[in-house]
Coordinates of C-alpha atoms in Angstrom, one line a residue:
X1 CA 39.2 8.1 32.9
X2 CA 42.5 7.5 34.9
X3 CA 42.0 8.7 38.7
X4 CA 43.9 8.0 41.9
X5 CA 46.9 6.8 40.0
X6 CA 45.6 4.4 38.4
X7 CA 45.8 3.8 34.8
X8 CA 43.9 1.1 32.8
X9 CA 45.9 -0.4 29.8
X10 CA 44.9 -3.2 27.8
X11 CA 47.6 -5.3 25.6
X12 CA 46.5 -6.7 22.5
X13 CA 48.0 -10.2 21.2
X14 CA 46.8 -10.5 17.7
X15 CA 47.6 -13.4 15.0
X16 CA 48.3 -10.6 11.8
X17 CA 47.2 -11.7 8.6
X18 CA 50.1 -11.2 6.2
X19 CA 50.1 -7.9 4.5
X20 CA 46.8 -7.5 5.1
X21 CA 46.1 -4.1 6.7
X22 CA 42.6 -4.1 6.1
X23 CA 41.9 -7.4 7.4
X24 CA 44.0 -6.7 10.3
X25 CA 42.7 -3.1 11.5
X26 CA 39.1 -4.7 11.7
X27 CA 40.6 -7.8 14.0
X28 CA 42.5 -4.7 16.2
X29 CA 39.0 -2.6 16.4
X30 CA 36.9 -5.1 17.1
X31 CA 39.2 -6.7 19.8
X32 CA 39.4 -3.3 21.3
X33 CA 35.7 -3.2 20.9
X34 CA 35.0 -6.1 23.1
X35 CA 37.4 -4.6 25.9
X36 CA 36.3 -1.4 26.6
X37 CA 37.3 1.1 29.0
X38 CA 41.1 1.3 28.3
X39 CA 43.2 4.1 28.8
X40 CA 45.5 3.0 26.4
X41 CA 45.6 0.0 23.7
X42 CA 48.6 -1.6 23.0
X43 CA 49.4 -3.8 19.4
X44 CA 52.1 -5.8 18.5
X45 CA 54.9 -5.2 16.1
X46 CA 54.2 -4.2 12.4
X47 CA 51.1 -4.7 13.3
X48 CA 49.6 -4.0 10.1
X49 CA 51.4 -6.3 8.0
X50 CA 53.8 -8.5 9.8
X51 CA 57.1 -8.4 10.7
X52 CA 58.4 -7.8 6.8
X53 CA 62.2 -7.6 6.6
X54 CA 61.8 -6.8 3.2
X55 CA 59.8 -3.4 3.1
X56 CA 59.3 -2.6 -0.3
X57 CA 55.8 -2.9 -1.6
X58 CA 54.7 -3.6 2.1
X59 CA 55.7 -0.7 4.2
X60 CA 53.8 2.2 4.2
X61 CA 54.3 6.2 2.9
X62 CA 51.0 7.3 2.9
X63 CA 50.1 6.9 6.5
X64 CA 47.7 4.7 6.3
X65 CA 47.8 2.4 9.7
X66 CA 48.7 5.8 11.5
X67 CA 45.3 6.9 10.8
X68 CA 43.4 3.9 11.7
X69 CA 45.1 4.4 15.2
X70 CA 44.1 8.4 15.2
X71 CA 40.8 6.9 14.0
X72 CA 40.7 4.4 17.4
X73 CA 41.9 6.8 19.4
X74 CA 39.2 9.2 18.9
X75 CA 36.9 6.7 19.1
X76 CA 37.5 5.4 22.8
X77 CA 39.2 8.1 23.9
X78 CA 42.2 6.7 24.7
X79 CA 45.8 6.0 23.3
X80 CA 46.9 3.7 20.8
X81 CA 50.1 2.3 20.6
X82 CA 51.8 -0.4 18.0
X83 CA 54.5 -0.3 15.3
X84 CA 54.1 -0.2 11.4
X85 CA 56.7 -0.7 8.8
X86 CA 57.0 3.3 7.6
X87 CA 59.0 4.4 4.7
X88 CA 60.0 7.6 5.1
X89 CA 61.9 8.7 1.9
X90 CA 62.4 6.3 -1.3
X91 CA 65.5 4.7 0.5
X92 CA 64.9 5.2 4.1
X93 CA 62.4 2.7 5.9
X94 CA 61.6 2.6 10.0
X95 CA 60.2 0.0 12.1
X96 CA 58.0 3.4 13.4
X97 CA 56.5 2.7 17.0
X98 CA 53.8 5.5 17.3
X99 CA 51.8 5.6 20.3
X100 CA 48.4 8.4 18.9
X101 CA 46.7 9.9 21.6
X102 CA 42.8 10.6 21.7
X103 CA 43.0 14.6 20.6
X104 CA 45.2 13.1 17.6
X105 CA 48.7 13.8 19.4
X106 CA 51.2 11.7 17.6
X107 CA 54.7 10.6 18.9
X108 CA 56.9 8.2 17.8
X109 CA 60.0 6.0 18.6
X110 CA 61.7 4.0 15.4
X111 CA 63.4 1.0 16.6
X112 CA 67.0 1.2 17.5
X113 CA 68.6 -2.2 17.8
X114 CA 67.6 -3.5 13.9
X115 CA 67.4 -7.3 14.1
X116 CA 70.5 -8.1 12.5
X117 CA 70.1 -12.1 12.5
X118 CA 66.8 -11.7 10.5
X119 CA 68.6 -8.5 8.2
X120 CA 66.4 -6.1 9.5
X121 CA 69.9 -4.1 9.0
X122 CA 69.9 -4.3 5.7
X123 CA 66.8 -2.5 4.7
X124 CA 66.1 -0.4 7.6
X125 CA 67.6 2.5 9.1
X126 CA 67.8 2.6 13.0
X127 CA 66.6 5.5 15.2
X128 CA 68.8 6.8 17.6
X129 CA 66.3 8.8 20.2
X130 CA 65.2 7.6 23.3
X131 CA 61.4 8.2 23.3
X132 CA 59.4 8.9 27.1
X133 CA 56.1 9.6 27.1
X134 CA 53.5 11.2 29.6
X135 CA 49.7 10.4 28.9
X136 CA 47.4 10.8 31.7
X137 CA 49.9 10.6 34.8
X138 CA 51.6 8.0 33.1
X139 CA 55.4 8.2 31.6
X140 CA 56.3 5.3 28.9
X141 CA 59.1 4.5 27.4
X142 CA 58.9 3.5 24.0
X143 CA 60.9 0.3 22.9
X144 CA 60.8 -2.2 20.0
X145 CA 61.2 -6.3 19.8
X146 CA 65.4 -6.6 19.8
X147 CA 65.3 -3.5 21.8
X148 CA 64.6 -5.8 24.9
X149 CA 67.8 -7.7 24.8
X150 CA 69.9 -4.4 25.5
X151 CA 69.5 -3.1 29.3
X152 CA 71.7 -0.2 28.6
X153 CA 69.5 1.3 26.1
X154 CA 66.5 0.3 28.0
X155 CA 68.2 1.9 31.2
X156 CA 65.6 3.8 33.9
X157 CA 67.1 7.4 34.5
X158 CA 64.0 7.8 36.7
X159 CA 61.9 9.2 34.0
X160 CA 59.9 6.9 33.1
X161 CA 57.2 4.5 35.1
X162 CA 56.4 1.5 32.4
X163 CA 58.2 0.4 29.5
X164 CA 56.1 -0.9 27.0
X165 CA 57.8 -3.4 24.1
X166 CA 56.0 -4.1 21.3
X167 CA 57.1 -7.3 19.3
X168 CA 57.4 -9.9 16.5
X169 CA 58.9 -12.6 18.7
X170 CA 59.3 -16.0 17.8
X171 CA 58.2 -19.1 19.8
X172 CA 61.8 -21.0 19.6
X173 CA 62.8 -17.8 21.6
X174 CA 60.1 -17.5 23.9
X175 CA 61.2 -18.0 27.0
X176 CA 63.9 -15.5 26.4
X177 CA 61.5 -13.4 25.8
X178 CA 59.5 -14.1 29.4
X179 CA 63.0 -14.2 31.1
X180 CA 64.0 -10.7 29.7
X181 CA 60.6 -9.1 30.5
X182 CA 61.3 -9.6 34.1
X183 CA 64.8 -8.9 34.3
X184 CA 63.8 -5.3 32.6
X185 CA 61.1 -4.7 34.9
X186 CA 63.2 -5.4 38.0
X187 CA 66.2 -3.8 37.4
X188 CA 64.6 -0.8 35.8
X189 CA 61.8 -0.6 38.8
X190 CA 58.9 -0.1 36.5
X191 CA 56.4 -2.1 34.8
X192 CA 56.6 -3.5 31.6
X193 CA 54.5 -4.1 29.2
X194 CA 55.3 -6.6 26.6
X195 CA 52.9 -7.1 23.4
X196 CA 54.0 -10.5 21.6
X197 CA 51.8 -11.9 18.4
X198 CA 50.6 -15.1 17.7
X199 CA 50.3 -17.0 14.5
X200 CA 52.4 -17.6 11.3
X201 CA 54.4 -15.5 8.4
X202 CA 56.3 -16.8 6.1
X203 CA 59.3 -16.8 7.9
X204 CA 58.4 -17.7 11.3
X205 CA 55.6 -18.8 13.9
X206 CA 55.0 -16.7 17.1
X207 CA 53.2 -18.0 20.4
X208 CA 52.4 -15.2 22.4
X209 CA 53.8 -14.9 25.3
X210 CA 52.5 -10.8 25.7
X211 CA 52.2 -10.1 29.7
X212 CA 52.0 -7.2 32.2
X213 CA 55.0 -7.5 34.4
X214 CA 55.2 -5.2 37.9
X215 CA 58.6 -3.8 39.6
X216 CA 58.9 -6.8 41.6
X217 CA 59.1 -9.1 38.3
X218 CA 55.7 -10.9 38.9
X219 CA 53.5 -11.1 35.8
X220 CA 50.4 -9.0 36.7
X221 CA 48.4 -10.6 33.6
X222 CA 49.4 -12.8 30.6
X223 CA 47.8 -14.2 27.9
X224 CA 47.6 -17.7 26.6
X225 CA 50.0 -19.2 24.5
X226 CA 49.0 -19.5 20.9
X227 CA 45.6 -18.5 21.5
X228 CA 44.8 -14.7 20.1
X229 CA 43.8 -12.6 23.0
X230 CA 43.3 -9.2 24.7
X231 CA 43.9 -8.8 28.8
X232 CA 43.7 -5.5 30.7
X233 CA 44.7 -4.4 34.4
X234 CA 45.5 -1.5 36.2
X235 CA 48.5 0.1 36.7
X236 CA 49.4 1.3 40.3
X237 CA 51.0 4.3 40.2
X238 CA 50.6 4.9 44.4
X239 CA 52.3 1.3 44.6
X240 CA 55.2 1.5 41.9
X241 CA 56.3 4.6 44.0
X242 CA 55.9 3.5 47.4
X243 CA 57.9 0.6 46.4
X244 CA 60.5 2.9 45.0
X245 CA 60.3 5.2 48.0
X246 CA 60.9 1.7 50.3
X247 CA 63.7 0.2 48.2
X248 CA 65.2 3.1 45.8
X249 CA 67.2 1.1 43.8
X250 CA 67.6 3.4 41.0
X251 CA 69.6 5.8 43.4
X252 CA 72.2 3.4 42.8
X253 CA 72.5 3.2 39.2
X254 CA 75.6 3.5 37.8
X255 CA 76.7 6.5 36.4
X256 CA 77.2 6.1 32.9
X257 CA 75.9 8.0 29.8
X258 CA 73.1 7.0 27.4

């Protein structure tokens, strides 16, 4: 599906129903039905639930999301990608980014800066492993919501091509939100994907905002505020690197450890 360096990626901005996996896997698949063609899919944060800061009774231990997306996958041959509220043991629960790739090929990333101001702390456990990924020509880098705000964890040590961020991010925040897609984009050299919801839980309401950001921080595609809605476009691979080849600024990245 993905020739000449070009990848096709489609980014999914749902409104979740709260709680509601069932109702919200058949919005994802049919959504993904009417945009066919991808090489990967990419939902938003918790995306089976909502963004629940209080997991128990919500998150899930039998795997249930995680095999609608092997499900998907299968189905249109192509990745899907999105985080689900995961409890791994009786007291240990993950915001769990998987990313299930069409032969069934699961890897995941759990969220590493825990959203402290909502007390995502206090019931979750943070991961501690960077997470790069290569599907079809394509290396990702796995990050989650908070994640964004930290440019040392999201740091490009020229592994990795596109970061994708998946996200509960609310609208009084937004334009941080836009703001920090681009200043990770251009100061990692990559594109970024960034998959924001739309709608209302019982804690906040979201507006979107999810867009496809290239290395020179200009917003490839974006979707409409407020409005649910899937976009796709291309990723360049022959122009990300020419552009790196022109202007290698990650040659000069400082030195420090991650």
């Amino acid at each position: 599906m993905c020739d000449n360096n070009k990848f096709k990626i489609t980014l999914l901005q749902t409104d979740i129903a709260w709680n509601n996996r069932e109702a919200n896997a058949l919005n994802a698949e049919q959504m993904i039905a009417e945009n066919p063609g991808s090489d990967l899919y990419v939902l938003p944060e918790m995306w089976t639930t909502g963004f629940a800061t209080a997991p128990k009774g919500i998150a899930e231990n039998k795997g249930e999301g995680l095999d609608i997306m092997k499900q998907l996958a299968q189905k249109t041959n192509a990745a899907i990608a999105g985080s689900i509220a995961t409890q791994v043991d009786e007291n240990d629960f993950r915001n769990r980014f998987y990313f299930v790739e069409p032969d069934g090929k699961t890897t995941f990333y759990d969220k590493h800066h825990l959203f402290t101001y909502g007390g995502e702390h206090l019931e979750y456990s943070a991961g501690t492993e960077r997470v790069v990924i290569d599907f079809r020509g394509v290396k990702f880098r796995l990050i989650v919501c908070y994640d964004l705000r930290f440019p040392v964890w999201c740091r490009n040590t020229d592994n990795y091509d596109c970061i994708i961020c998946v996200a509960s991010w609310p609208t009084p925040r937004i334009e941080a939100w836009s703001t920090l897609l681009k200043a990770r984009a251009i100061e990692n050299q990559c594109f970024l994907a960034g998959v924001n919801r739309v709608g209302t839980d019982p804690s906040c309401e979201y507006s979107g905002g999810t867009a496809l950001i290239d290395p020179y921080g200009k917003t490839i595609v974006e979707c409409e505020r407020g409005k649910q809605q899937a976009i796709s476009t291309i990723l360049d691979l022959e122009q990300l690197y020419a552009f790196r080849q022109k202007f290698p600024v990650l040659n000069d990245k400082d030195g420090f450890c991650l």
